[in-house]
C-alpha positions as YAML, in Angstrom:
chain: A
units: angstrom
residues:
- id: 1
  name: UNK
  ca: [-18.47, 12.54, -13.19]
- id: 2
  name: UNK
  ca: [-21.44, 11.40, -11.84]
- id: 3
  name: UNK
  ca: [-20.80, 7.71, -13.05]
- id: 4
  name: UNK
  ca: [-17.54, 7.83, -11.45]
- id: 5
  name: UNK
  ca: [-18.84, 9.11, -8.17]
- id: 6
  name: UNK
  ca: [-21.32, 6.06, -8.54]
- id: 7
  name: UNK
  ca: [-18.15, 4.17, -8.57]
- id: 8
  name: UNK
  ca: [-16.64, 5.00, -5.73]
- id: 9
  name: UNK
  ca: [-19.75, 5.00, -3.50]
- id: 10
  name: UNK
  ca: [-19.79, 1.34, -4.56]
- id: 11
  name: UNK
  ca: [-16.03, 0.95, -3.87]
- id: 12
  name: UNK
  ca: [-16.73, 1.90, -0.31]
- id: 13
  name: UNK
  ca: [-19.21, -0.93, 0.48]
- id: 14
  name: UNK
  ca: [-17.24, -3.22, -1.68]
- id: 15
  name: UNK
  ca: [-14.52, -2.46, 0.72]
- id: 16
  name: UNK
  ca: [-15.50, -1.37, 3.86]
- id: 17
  name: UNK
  ca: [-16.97, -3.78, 6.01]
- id: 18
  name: UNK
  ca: [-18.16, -0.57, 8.57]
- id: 19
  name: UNK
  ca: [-20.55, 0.76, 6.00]
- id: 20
  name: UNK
  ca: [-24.16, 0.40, 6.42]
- id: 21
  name: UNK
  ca: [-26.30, 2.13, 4.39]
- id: 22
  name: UNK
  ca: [-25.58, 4.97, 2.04]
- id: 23
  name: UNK
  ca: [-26.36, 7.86, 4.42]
- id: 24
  name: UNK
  ca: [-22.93, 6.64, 6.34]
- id: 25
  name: UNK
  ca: [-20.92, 6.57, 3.72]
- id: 26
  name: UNK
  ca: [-21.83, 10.07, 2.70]
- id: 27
  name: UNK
  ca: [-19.87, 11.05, 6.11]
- id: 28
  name: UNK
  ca: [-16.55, 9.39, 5.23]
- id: 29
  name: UNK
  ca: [-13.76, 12.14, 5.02]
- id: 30
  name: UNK
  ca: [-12.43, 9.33, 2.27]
- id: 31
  name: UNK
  ca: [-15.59, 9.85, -0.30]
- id: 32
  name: UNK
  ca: [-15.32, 13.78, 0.61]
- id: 33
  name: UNK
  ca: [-11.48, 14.00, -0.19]
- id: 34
  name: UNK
  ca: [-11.95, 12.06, -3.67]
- id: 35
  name: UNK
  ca: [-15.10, 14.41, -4.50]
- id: 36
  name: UNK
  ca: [-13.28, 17.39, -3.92]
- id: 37
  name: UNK
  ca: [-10.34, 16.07, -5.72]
- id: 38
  name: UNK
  ca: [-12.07, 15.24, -9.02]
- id: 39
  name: UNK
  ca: [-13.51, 18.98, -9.21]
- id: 40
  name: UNK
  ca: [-9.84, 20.28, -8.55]
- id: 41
  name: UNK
  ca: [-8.31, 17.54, -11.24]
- id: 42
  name: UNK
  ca: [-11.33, 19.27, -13.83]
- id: 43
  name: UNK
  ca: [-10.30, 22.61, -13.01]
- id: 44
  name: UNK
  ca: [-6.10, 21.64, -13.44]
- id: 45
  name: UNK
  ca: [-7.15, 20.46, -16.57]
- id: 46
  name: UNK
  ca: [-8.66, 23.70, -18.20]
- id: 47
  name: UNK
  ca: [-6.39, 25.81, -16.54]
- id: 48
  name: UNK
  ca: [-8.06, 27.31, -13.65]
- id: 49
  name: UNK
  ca: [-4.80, 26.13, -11.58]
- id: 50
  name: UNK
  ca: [-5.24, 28.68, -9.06]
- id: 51
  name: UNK
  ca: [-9.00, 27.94, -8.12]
- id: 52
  name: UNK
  ca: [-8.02, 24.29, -8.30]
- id: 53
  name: UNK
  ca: [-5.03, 24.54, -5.91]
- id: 54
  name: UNK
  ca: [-7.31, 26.43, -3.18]
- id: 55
  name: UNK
  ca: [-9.80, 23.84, -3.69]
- id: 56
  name: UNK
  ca: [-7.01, 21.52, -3.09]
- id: 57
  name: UNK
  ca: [-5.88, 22.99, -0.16]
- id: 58
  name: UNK
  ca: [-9.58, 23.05, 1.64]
- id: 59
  name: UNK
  ca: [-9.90, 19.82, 1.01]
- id: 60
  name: UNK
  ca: [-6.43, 19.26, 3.16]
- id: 61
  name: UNK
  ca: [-8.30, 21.31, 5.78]
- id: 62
  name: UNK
  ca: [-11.36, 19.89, 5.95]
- id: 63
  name: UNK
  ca: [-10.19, 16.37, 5.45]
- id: 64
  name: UNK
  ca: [-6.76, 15.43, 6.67]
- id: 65
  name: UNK
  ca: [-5.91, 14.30, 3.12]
- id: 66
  name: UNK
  ca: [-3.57, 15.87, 0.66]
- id: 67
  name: UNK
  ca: [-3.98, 15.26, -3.25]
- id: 68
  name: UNK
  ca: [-2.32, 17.14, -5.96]
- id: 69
  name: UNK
  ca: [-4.86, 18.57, -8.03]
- id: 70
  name: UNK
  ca: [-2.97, 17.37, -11.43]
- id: 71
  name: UNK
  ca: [-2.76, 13.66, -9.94]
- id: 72
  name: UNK
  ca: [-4.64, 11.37, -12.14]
- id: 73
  name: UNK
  ca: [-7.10, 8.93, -10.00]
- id: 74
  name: UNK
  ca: [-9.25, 5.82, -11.87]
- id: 75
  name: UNK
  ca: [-12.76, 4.93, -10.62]
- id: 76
  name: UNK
  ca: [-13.42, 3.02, -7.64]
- id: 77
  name: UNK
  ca: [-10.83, 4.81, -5.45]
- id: 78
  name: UNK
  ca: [-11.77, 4.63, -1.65]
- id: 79
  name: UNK
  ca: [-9.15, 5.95, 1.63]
- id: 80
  name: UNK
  ca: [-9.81, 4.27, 4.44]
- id: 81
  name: UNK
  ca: [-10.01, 6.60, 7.58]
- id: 82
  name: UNK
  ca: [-7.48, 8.46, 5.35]
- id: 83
  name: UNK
  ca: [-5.64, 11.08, 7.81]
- id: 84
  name: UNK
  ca: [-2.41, 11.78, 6.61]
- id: 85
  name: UNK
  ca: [-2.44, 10.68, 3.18]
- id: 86
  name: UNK
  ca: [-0.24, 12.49, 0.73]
- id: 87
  name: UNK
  ca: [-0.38, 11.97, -3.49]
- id: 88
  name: UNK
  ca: [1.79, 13.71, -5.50]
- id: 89
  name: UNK
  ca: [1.53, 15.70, -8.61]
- id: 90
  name: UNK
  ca: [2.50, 13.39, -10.92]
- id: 91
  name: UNK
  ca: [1.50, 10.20, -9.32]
- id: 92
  name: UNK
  ca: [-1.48, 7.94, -11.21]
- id: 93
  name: UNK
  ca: [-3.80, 5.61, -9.77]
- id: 94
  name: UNK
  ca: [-5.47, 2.93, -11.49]
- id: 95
  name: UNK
  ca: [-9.16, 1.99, -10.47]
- id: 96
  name: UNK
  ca: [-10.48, 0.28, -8.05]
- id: 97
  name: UNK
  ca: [-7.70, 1.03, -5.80]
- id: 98
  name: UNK
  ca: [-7.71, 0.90, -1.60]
- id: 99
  name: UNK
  ca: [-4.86, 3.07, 0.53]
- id: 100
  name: UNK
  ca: [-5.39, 3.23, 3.96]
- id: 101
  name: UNK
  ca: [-4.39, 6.13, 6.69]
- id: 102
  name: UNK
  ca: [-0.73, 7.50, 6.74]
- id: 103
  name: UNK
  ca: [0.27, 6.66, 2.85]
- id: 104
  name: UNK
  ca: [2.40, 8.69, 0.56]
- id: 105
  name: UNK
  ca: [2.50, 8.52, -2.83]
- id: 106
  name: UNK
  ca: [5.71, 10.42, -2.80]
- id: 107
  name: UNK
  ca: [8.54, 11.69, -5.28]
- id: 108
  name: UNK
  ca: [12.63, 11.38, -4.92]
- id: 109
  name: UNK
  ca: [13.87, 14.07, -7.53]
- id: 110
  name: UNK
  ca: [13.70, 17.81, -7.58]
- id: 111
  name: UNK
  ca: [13.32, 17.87, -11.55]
- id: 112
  name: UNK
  ca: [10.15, 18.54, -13.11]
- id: 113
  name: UNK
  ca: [10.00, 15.30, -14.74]
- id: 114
  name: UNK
  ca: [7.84, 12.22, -13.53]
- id: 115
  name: UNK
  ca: [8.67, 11.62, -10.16]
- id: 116
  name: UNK
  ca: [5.53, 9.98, -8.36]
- id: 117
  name: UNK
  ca: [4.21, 6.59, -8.75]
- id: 118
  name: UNK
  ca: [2.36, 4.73, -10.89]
- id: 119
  name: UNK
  ca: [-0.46, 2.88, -9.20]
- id: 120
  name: UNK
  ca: [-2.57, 0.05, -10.99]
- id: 121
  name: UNK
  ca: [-6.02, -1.49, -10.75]
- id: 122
  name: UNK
  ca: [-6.94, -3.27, -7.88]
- id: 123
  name: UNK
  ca: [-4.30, -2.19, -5.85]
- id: 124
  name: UNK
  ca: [-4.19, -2.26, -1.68]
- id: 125
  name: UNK
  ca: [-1.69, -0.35, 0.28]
- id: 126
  name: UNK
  ca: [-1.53, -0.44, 3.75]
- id: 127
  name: UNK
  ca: [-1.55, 2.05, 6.69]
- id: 128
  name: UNK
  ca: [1.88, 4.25, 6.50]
- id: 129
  name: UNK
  ca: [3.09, 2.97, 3.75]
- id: 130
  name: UNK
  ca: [5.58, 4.66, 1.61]
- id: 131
  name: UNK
  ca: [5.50, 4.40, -2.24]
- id: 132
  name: UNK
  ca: [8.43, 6.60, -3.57]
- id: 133
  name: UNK
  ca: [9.61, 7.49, -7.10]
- id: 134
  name: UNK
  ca: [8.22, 7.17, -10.37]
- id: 135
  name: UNK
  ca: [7.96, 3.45, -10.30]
- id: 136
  name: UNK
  ca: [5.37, 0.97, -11.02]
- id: 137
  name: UNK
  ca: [2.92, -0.76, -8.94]
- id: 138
  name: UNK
  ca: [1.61, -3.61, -11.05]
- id: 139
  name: UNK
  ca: [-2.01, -4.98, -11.18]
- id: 140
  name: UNK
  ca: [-3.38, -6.92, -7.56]
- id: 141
  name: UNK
  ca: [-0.25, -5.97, -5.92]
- id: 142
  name: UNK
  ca: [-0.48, -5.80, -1.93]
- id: 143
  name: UNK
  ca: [1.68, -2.95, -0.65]
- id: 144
  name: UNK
  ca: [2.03, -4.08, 3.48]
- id: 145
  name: UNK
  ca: [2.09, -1.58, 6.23]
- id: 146
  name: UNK
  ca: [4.49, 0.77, 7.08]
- id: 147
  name: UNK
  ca: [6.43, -0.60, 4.14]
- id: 148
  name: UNK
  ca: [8.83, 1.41, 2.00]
- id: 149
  name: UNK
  ca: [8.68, 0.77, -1.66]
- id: 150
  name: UNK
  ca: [11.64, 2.16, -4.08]
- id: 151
  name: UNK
  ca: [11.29, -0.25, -6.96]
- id: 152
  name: UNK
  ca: [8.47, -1.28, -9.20]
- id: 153
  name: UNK
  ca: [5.94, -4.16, -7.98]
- id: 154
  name: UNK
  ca: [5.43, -7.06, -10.45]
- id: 155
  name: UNK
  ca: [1.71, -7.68, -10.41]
- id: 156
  name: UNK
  ca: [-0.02, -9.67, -7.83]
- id: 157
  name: UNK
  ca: [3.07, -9.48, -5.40]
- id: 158
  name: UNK
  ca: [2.73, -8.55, -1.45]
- id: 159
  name: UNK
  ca: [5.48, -6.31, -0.62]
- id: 160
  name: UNK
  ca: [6.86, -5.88, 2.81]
- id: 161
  name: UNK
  ca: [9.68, -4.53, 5.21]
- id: 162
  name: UNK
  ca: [11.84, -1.59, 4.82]
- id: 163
  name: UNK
  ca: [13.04, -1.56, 2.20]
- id: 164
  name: UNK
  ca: [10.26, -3.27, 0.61]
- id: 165
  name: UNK
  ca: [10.34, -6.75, -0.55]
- id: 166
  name: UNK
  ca: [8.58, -8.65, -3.01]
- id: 167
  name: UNK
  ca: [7.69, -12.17, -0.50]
- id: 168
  name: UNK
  ca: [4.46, -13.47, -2.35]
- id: 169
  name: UNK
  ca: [4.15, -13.10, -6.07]
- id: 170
  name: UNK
  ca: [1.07, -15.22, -7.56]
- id: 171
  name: UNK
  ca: [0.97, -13.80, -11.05]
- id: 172
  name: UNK
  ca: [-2.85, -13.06, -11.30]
- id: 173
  name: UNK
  ca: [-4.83, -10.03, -9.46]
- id: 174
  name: UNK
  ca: [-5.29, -10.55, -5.68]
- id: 175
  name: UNK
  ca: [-8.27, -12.67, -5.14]
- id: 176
  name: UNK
  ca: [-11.55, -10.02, -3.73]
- id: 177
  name: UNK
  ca: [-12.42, -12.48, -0.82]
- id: 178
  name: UNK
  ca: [-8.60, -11.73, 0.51]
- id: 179
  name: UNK
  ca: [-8.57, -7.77, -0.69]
- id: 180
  name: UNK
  ca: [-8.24, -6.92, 3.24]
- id: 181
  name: UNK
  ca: [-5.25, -9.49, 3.86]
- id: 182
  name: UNK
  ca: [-2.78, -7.38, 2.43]
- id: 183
  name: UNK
  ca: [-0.75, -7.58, 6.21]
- id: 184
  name: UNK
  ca: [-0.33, -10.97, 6.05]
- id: 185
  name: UNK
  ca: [2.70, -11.48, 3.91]
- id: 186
  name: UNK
  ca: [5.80, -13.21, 5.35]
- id: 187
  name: UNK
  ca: [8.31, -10.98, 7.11]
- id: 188
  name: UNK
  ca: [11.66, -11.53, 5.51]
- id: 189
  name: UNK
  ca: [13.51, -10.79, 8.85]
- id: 190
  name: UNK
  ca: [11.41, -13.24, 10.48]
- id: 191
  name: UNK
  ca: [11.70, -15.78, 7.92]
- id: 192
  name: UNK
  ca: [15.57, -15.43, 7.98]
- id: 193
  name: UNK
  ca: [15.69, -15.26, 11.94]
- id: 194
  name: UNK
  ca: [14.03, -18.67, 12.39]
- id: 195
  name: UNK
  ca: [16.13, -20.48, 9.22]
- id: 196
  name: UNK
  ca: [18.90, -19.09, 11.76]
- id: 197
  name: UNK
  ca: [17.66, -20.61, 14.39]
- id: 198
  name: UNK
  ca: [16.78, -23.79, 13.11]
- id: 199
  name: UNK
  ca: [20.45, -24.00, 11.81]
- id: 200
  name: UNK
  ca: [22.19, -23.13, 14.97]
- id: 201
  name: UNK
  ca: [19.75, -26.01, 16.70]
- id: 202
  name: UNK
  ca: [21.24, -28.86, 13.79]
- id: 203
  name: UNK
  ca: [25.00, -27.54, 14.57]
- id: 204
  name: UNK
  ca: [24.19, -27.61, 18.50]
- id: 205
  name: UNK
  ca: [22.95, -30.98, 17.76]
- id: 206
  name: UNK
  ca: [25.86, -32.38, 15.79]
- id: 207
  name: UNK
  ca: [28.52, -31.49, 18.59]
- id: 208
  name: UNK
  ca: [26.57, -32.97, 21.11]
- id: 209
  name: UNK
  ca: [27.16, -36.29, 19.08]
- id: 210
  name: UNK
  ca: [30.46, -35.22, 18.63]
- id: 211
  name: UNK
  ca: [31.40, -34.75, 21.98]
- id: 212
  name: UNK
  ca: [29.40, -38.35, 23.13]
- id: 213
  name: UNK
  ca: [31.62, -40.05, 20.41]
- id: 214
  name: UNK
  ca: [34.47, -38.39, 21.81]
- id: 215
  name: UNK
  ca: [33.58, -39.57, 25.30]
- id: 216
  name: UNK
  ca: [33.32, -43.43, 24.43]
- id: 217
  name: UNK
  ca: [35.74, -43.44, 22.25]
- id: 218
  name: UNK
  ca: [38.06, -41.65, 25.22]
- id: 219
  name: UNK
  ca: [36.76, -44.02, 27.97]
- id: 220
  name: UNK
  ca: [37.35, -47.14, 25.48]
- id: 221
  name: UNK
  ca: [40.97, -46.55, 25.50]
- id: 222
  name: UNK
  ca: [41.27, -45.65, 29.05]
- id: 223
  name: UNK
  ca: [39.64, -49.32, 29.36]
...
């Protein structure tokens, strides 16, 4: 445990541009919310379900942040300001993963089946995102804020929009100098808007040739 607390401390500097110096990053209601989490995961695990769920629900208290005690989180995990962050039961992280403020890692069934997502490494997700279902987030995928994902994420891929869609797809983890740039996808209602545009400009363009043919052509005749 300690290793993996080791791990996450370095996660926050790794990822955090605001940290400083250790002492700092002790404060973060981010490192506080994983720490408590782990010791509620160990206590799911060997059946102690009631002490874990109160220690899950202090931590809620004390940190803004909701966690499922039986959620599975890899190393390296850091939330970002992290208020209103909400991981289900059955949802699984990866390591080395970054969520900011306002995400859910949420379910879509009443059945007690797997319902929550599947994270992987190296994963960002951005400030109110939704992740829903028991999909698949693949490896270096770039979840965009305030976007609503319902289907799984090749890896690699910047998702944005509601519903979410899949607008950059390299193939290969998200390069670490760009970890922070996961708002900076394309917005496909953008995107479409100007093609629009730039189509109703060509037509506008083509009738006013049109028309001047049509003019000479008129005044030749009248000549």
């Amino acid at each position: 445990m300690f290793d993996t607390l080791r791990r996450d401390i370095k996660a926050i500097f790794e990822k955090d541009p605001a940290a400083r110096n250790i002492w700092e990053v002790l404060t973060y209601p981010g490192l506080h919310a994983i720490i408590w989490h782990r010791v509620a995961h160990w206590l799911w695990n060997h059946n102690l379900k009631a002490l874990a769920r109160a220690i899950s629900h202090l931590n809620r208290f004390l940190t803004g942040i909701e966690i499922h005690p039986a959620a599975r989180i890899g190393k390296g995990f850091f939330i970002d300001h992290g208020m209103g962050v909400v991981i289900g039961e059955t949802a699984e992280v990866g390591d080395d993963v970054l969520i900011y403020h306002g995400v859910t890692l949420g379910g879509t069934t009443l059945k007690k089946t797997k319902r929550h997502p599947t994270v992987g490494n190296r994963v960002v997700i951005g400030a109110g995102a939704k992740v829903l279902g028991p999909i698949r987030i693949g490896d270096g995928a770039k979840i965009g804020p305030n976007a609503v994902v319902r289907s799984d994420v090749p890896p690699g891929a910047v998702v944005v929009g509601i519903p979410g869609r899949v607008v950059f797809q390299d193939g290969a983890p998200a390069d670490p100098n760009t970890l922070l740039d996961h708002g900076l996808g394309a917005d496909p209602e953008g995107v479409l808007l100007h093609c629009m545009m730039e189509r109703i400009a060509n037509l506008e363009e083509k009738v006013k040739q049109l028309q001047n043919e049509l003019s000479r052509k008129n005044s030749c005749c009248r000549d």
